[in-house]
Amino acid sequence: MSADAIFHIERQVLHTAMARPSSIAEMPLHPCHFASEAHGQLWELIRSLDGGNVPVEPVTVAEVAERMGNRRMQELAMSIGCAADLYPTSQPAYQAGILATAWRDREALAIARDLQEGAQARQEGAVDAAIQRLMALHTADRSYDHTAQSALDAAMAQAMEAQRNGGRLVGVATGIHDLDDTLGGFHNSDLIVVGARPAMGKTGFLLGVTASGAKGGAVGLISGEQPADQVGLRWLAAGSNVNVGRLRAGKFRGDDVPALMAAADTYGRLPVKIHDRPSPDITEVIREARRWKHQFGIRALYVDYLQRIEVSAMSRAPKYQQVGHIARSLKNLARDLRIPVIALAQVNREADGERAQMKHLADSSEIEKEADQIMMLWRDLSNPQAERSPAEINVVKNRHGNIGTVYCTWHGGSTSFVNRSASDEFGEVAA
């Protein structure tokens, strides 16, 4: 669309807002969406007045602009609001959509120009910066302004959707039935942190919930701890009941092959996108997640593990500051993409010999502040050779409900947390 056509639509949108203020709610525009800076400033003033229940007819807007000392905006409000060649549009949402699309096109061209200049100057990170800006375009025009009524309307719609679902799981499934009952699955915009000491089974837990989540649609896995082939081995073991150690050593039997083939087929069909760079940078994690969301519509992101991620821009900062930045970035990512982000985390040595609590999270108390839910894993290590042993998922923080302990079973052969069966009545286990 030509620049003249866009200019005319901007004037018509502004005229419509002043002539029919009720249409403003149908036009979720921001000043940046206007090609004309003066039009963008006038829109910002109109929106501000409307939000304060001040009339937005041309005379009032012009008077406010005059009190602000902005003569140019005063004249613009009168010329657009009283223009004889303009009329209120009957499709304000459609006109607003045209402006938002034109803005995205302009931004994409600007990003392309910056990328070309960066490539010519051989600037490090130019490609990553361009990709990140492109992936952010689909969320940059989202409205973050709400009223009490709009917030309650959204909450009511969410509750009604859960009720229509007949009490069944609404969030992303974990595969642990009692945990799903407790949490209702993993929910959009939440940061869920899962902590445990080394060798307690964190990765096994994460891969299990990743596979369960993928049964409902595409998910993403940032595997900074293990390469993709080891992730595949864990899933082969989980699907075939063939011990991981036997698989790695090639000591499985011939009659295990059909089960292995079936597991490879079942898990291979799961729509899981995996990024296995060791110790990825947080910008890389964000970039991949945005790309997966845009291209594949991922419904959850799983991260192994939080302290394994790096922050190149803060390489000289103390570790606790870096971890705090990572936690905030993951929480913001969950909100921006409207998906749950589930991240593993190490706990410090003070948790040795006891069930870990929030205070044991390594490196940063910021994790406690940013996480919506925090779970700590525990399993009985008194008999390391046991095929099945008691395990617990301790929900120690939950912004949306109760905390408490979910009892389950550790399956040693597949190195995973599984549902308790009737035969898994282990009795009380000392802490």
XYZ file of C-alpha atoms in Angstrom:
431
model
C 0.000 0.000 0.000
C 1.318 3.461 -0.904
C 2.516 6.001 1.647
C -0.314 8.356 0.641
C -2.918 5.640 1.291
C -1.443 4.897 4.724
C -1.399 8.621 5.525
C -5.111 8.875 4.644
C -6.022 5.803 6.760
C -4.147 7.276 9.731
C -6.213 10.472 9.437
C -9.414 8.457 9.128
C -8.570 6.400 12.237
C -7.893 9.566 14.249
C -11.081 11.205 12.950
C -13.097 8.091 13.860
C -11.658 8.040 17.391
C -12.701 11.670 18.006
C -16.094 11.329 16.299
C -16.989 7.956 17.836
C -14.902 7.314 21.028
C -16.466 3.869 21.523
C -14.424 2.708 18.505
C -11.114 3.245 20.342
C -11.476 -0.120 22.085
C -11.621 -1.795 18.664
C -8.312 -0.241 17.585
C -5.462 -1.651 19.730
C -2.878 0.666 18.193
C 0.238 2.245 19.651
C 1.961 5.473 18.551
C 4.678 3.416 16.800
C 2.062 2.013 14.392
C 1.629 5.427 12.754
C 4.031 6.312 9.942
C 3.519 9.990 10.766
C 5.114 10.890 14.102
C 2.597 13.711 14.572
C -0.292 11.284 14.037
C 1.246 8.903 16.575
C 1.517 11.673 19.178
C -2.090 12.705 18.603
C -3.236 9.084 18.969
C -1.336 8.781 22.251
C -3.067 11.912 23.583
C -6.516 10.686 22.478
C -5.953 7.297 24.123
C -4.713 8.917 27.325
C -7.746 11.196 27.562
C -10.164 8.359 26.791
C -8.532 6.196 29.475
C -9.123 9.003 31.993
C -12.803 9.335 30.986
C -12.159 12.748 29.410
C -14.172 13.557 26.246
C -12.093 13.219 23.080
C -14.021 15.401 20.643
C -11.747 17.705 18.607
C -12.271 20.867 20.701
C -11.384 19.156 24.002
C -8.341 17.408 22.509
C -7.162 20.729 21.004
C -7.609 22.526 24.334
C -5.549 19.887 26.158
C -2.837 20.125 23.480
C -2.836 23.931 23.910
C -2.364 23.593 27.689
C 0.529 21.258 26.946
C 2.087 23.997 24.834
C 1.927 21.850 21.690
C 0.480 24.187 19.064
C 1.152 21.749 16.237
C -0.928 19.012 17.902
C -3.651 21.550 18.698
C -3.991 22.477 15.027
C -3.784 18.827 13.926
C -6.609 17.793 16.270
C -8.891 20.473 14.850
C -7.960 19.892 11.211
C -8.487 16.106 11.413
C -11.433 16.145 13.787
C -13.367 18.712 11.746
C -12.201 17.723 8.248
C -14.995 17.745 5.694
C -13.337 15.034 3.599
C -13.188 12.504 6.439
C -15.915 10.339 7.952
C -16.018 7.773 10.801
C -15.150 4.354 9.425
C -17.634 1.523 9.943
C -14.744 -0.952 10.266
C -12.293 0.516 12.798
C -10.683 -2.850 13.603
C -9.984 -3.467 9.901
C -8.414 -0.027 9.438
C -6.307 -0.504 12.560
C -5.156 -3.867 11.211
C -3.941 -2.189 8.016
C -1.829 0.251 10.048
C -0.379 -2.537 12.219
C 0.533 -4.584 9.127
C 2.135 -1.568 7.450
C 4.163 -0.925 10.616
C 5.420 -4.522 10.659
C 6.427 -4.204 7.001
C 8.365 -1.004 7.738
C 10.074 -2.605 10.713
C 11.032 -5.685 8.684
C 12.604 -3.488 6.008
C 14.517 -1.528 8.648
C 15.792 -4.770 10.184
C 16.906 -5.977 6.757
C 18.804 -2.727 6.145
C 20.485 -2.932 9.552
C 21.450 -6.541 8.870
C 22.987 -5.609 5.535
C 24.964 -2.775 7.113
C 26.061 -5.030 9.979
C 27.186 -7.747 7.566
C 29.159 -5.253 5.496
C 30.824 -3.930 8.652
C 31.337 -7.526 9.859
C 29.648 -6.782 13.144
C 29.585 -9.769 15.491
C 26.075 -10.893 16.403
C 24.357 -8.931 13.609
C 22.441 -11.984 12.387
C 21.321 -12.988 15.897
C 20.149 -9.437 16.610
C 18.172 -9.311 13.357
C 16.489 -12.668 13.997
C 15.571 -11.644 17.532
C 14.003 -8.397 16.298
C 12.047 -10.225 13.578
C 10.722 -12.822 16.012
C 9.646 -10.054 18.392
C 7.456 -8.346 15.782
C 4.475 -10.654 16.333
C 4.294 -9.709 20.034
C 5.413 -6.072 19.904
C 1.937 -4.821 18.916
C 0.135 -6.623 21.737
C -1.841 -4.378 24.032
C -0.749 -4.367 27.666
C -3.380 -1.861 28.783
C -6.394 -3.317 30.563
C -9.214 -2.303 32.864
C -10.554 -4.121 35.908
C -13.501 -5.237 33.776
C -11.354 -6.588 30.932
C -9.186 -8.460 33.442
C -12.270 -10.007 35.050
C -13.744 -10.865 31.648
C -10.540 -12.728 30.742
C -10.511 -14.521 34.097
C -14.167 -15.517 33.720
C -13.545 -16.831 30.205
C -10.655 -18.910 31.526
C -12.781 -20.321 34.351
C -15.668 -21.108 31.999
C -13.287 -22.877 29.609
C -12.045 -25.020 32.492
C -15.659 -25.781 33.488
C -16.613 -26.707 29.911
C -13.641 -29.046 29.932
C -15.506 -31.105 32.515
C -12.803 -30.794 35.156
C -10.277 -32.453 32.869
C -6.727 -31.185 32.513
C -6.512 -27.653 31.097
C -2.750 -27.059 31.178
C 0.104 -28.981 29.550
C 0.196 -32.521 30.960
C 3.101 -33.725 33.109
C 2.348 -37.446 32.795
C 2.355 -37.807 36.610
C -1.348 -38.161 37.375
C -1.235 -36.904 40.965
C 0.902 -33.931 39.928
C -1.573 -33.071 37.161
C -4.381 -33.260 39.712
C -2.467 -30.958 42.054
C -1.378 -28.333 39.516
C -3.850 -28.813 36.680
C -0.849 -29.240 34.407
C 1.620 -26.535 33.446
C -0.139 -23.263 32.591
C 0.566 -20.569 30.024
C 2.803 -17.635 31.060
C 4.147 -19.534 34.097
C 7.795 -20.139 34.917
C 8.073 -23.528 36.635
C 11.409 -24.343 38.282
C 12.311 -27.931 39.208
C 15.237 -28.288 41.586
C 17.252 -31.204 42.946
C 20.762 -32.271 43.848
C 22.932 -33.902 41.141
C 22.042 -37.534 40.362
C 18.560 -37.113 41.846
C 16.910 -37.562 38.440
C 16.191 -34.015 37.219
C 16.904 -34.719 33.555
C 14.876 -37.931 33.645
C 11.953 -36.023 35.116
C 12.217 -33.274 32.501
C 12.364 -35.660 29.567
C 9.333 -37.480 30.922
C 7.212 -34.340 31.197
C 8.512 -33.151 27.803
C 7.253 -36.334 26.139
C 3.905 -36.058 27.944
C 3.496 -32.427 26.913
C 4.296 -33.256 23.284
C 1.361 -35.646 23.113
C -0.876 -32.576 22.959
C 1.128 -30.591 20.398
C 4.572 -29.221 19.558
C 6.995 -28.388 22.388
C 10.589 -27.176 22.570
C 13.522 -28.621 24.537
C 16.716 -26.703 25.337
C 19.125 -29.490 26.275
C 22.276 -27.759 27.462
C 23.169 -30.695 29.712
C 22.902 -33.663 27.329
C 23.333 -34.047 23.542
C 20.357 -35.133 21.454
C 21.517 -38.760 21.143
C 21.507 -39.168 24.928
C 18.027 -37.660 25.063
C 17.036 -40.299 22.519
C 18.569 -43.075 24.652
C 16.495 -41.969 27.661
C 13.322 -42.100 25.594
C 14.225 -45.490 24.128
C 14.668 -46.840 27.652
C 11.421 -45.289 28.862
C 9.451 -46.684 25.933
C 10.960 -50.175 25.844
C 11.714 -50.913 29.530
C 15.275 -51.748 28.487
C 17.814 -50.422 30.983
C 19.699 -47.304 29.822
C 22.999 -48.845 30.902
C 22.368 -51.912 28.746
C 21.526 -49.696 25.783
C 24.693 -47.634 26.134
C 26.829 -50.769 26.468
C 25.038 -52.587 23.650
C 24.117 -55.434 26.005
C 20.444 -55.670 25.154
C 19.037 -58.976 23.886
C 17.722 -59.796 20.458
C 14.199 -60.104 21.796
C 14.490 -56.479 23.062
C 14.732 -55.149 19.513
C 10.949 -55.136 18.735
C 10.296 -53.117 21.911
C 13.121 -50.736 21.011
C 11.772 -50.295 17.498
C 8.291 -49.623 18.856
C 9.679 -47.056 21.320
C 11.670 -45.360 18.560
C 8.521 -45.139 16.445
C 6.339 -43.832 19.297
C 8.754 -41.219 20.597
C 9.985 -40.345 17.112
C 6.502 -39.176 16.198
C 6.417 -36.677 19.074
C 6.582 -33.064 17.832
C 9.588 -32.077 19.960
C 12.073 -29.475 18.736
C 15.492 -29.944 20.385
C 18.391 -27.490 20.687
C 21.390 -29.186 22.323
C 24.206 -26.624 22.234
C 26.233 -26.952 25.486
C 25.775 -23.938 27.781
C 23.731 -21.829 25.334
C 23.501 -18.065 25.769
C 20.173 -16.710 27.029
C 19.735 -14.708 23.794
C 20.090 -17.959 21.858
C 17.467 -19.651 24.049
C 15.043 -16.763 23.530
C 15.701 -16.715 19.783
C 15.056 -20.447 19.390
C 11.909 -20.324 21.509
C 10.496 -17.430 19.480
C 11.325 -19.197 16.223
C 9.697 -22.433 17.398
C 6.608 -20.551 18.540
C 6.343 -18.697 15.229
C 7.036 -21.688 12.961
C 5.625 -24.641 14.912
C 3.332 -23.138 17.560
C 5.084 -24.771 20.523
C 2.846 -25.009 23.587
C 5.642 -25.349 26.173
C 9.413 -24.876 26.533
C 11.579 -27.194 28.661
C 15.075 -26.101 29.747
C 17.882 -28.353 31.055
C 19.081 -26.493 33.056
C 18.898 -22.904 34.345
C 22.435 -22.537 35.726
C 23.824 -24.087 32.541
C 22.704 -21.074 30.495
C 25.193 -18.269 29.983
C 24.855 -14.486 29.668
C 27.634 -13.222 27.423
C 26.620 -9.607 28.015
C 27.215 -10.127 31.774
C 30.295 -12.350 31.593
C 32.086 -10.344 34.281
C 29.106 -10.130 36.625
C 28.839 -12.431 39.675
C 27.117 -15.741 38.981
C 24.116 -14.935 41.159
C 23.419 -11.809 39.078
C 23.623 -13.815 35.865
C 21.245 -16.461 37.200
C 18.839 -13.748 38.326
C 18.896 -12.252 34.824
C 18.261 -15.677 33.286
C 15.304 -16.337 35.590
C 13.743 -12.963 34.733
C 14.349 -13.543 31.023
C 12.667 -16.954 31.119
C 9.690 -15.534 33.006
C 9.335 -12.706 30.471
C 9.629 -15.253 27.654
C 6.797 -17.316 29.173
C 4.575 -14.241 29.294
C 5.488 -12.958 25.831
C 4.901 -16.312 24.113
C 2.042 -17.279 26.449
C 3.432 -20.724 27.111
C 4.733 -22.438 30.252
C 8.524 -22.505 30.609
C 9.769 -25.424 32.716
C 13.397 -25.096 33.808
C 15.586 -27.401 35.870
C 17.821 -25.869 38.549
C 20.670 -27.087 40.716
C 20.508 -26.808 44.495
C 23.502 -26.247 46.758
C 25.291 -28.794 48.919
C 23.394 -27.727 52.038
C 20.587 -29.954 50.767
C 22.733 -33.120 51.007
C 21.016 -35.725 53.134
C 17.655 -33.947 53.283
C 14.748 -32.993 51.088
C 15.629 -29.780 49.225
C 13.679 -26.592 49.870
C 13.539 -23.210 48.133
C 16.371 -21.884 50.284
C 18.651 -24.510 48.728
C 18.360 -23.182 45.157
C 21.886 -22.461 43.952
C 23.245 -19.039 43.030
C 20.257 -16.732 43.256
C 17.228 -15.898 45.365
C 15.862 -14.245 42.200
C 14.696 -17.691 41.104
C 12.374 -17.763 44.113
C 10.959 -14.344 43.194
C 10.444 -14.982 39.476
C 9.127 -18.565 39.502
C 5.375 -19.108 39.650
C 5.884 -22.677 40.852
C 8.891 -24.391 42.372
C 9.145 -28.160 42.775
C 11.878 -30.148 44.455
C 12.618 -33.755 43.501
C 13.595 -36.436 45.969
C 14.117 -40.185 45.635
C 15.323 -42.897 47.955
C 19.024 -43.527 47.341
C 19.456 -46.163 50.059
C 19.393 -48.956 47.434
C 20.890 -47.583 44.188
C 20.425 -50.925 42.395
C 16.672 -51.106 43.031
C 14.607 -51.159 39.849
C 11.826 -49.192 41.555
C 12.075 -47.002 44.641
C 9.945 -44.351 46.340
C 10.158 -40.792 45.022
C 8.561 -37.448 45.747
C 7.800 -34.227 43.913
C 7.580 -31.551 46.585
C 5.676 -28.451 45.466
C 7.267 -25.803 47.685
C 5.873 -22.720 45.930
C 2.677 -22.281 43.958
C 1.278 -18.842 43.186
C -1.966 -20.392 41.979
C -2.835 -22.930 44.654
C -1.728 -25.239 47.397
C 1.712 -26.613 48.096
C 2.462 -30.160 49.221
C 4.031 -33.476 48.306
C 3.155 -35.670 45.341
C 4.260 -39.285 45.798
C 5.458 -41.221 42.783
C 8.004 -43.887 41.826
C 11.552 -43.747 40.514
C 12.128 -46.237 37.709
C 15.843 -46.956 37.661
C 16.000 -48.706 34.297
C 14.630 -45.728 32.375
C 15.942 -43.147 34.874
C 12.517 -41.528 35.118
C 9.770 -40.552 37.533
C 6.590 -42.553 36.894
C 3.132 -42.957 38.385
C 2.792 -45.097 41.474
C 1.094 -48.421 40.906
C -0.748 -50.603 43.416
C 2.410 -52.686 43.833
C 4.500 -49.639 44.739
C 3.403 -49.332 48.362
C 6.822 -48.621 49.857
C 5.616 -47.391 53.221
C 7.162 -44.509 55.139
C 10.666 -43.525 54.132
C 12.864 -41.584 56.524
C 13.981 -38.144 55.410
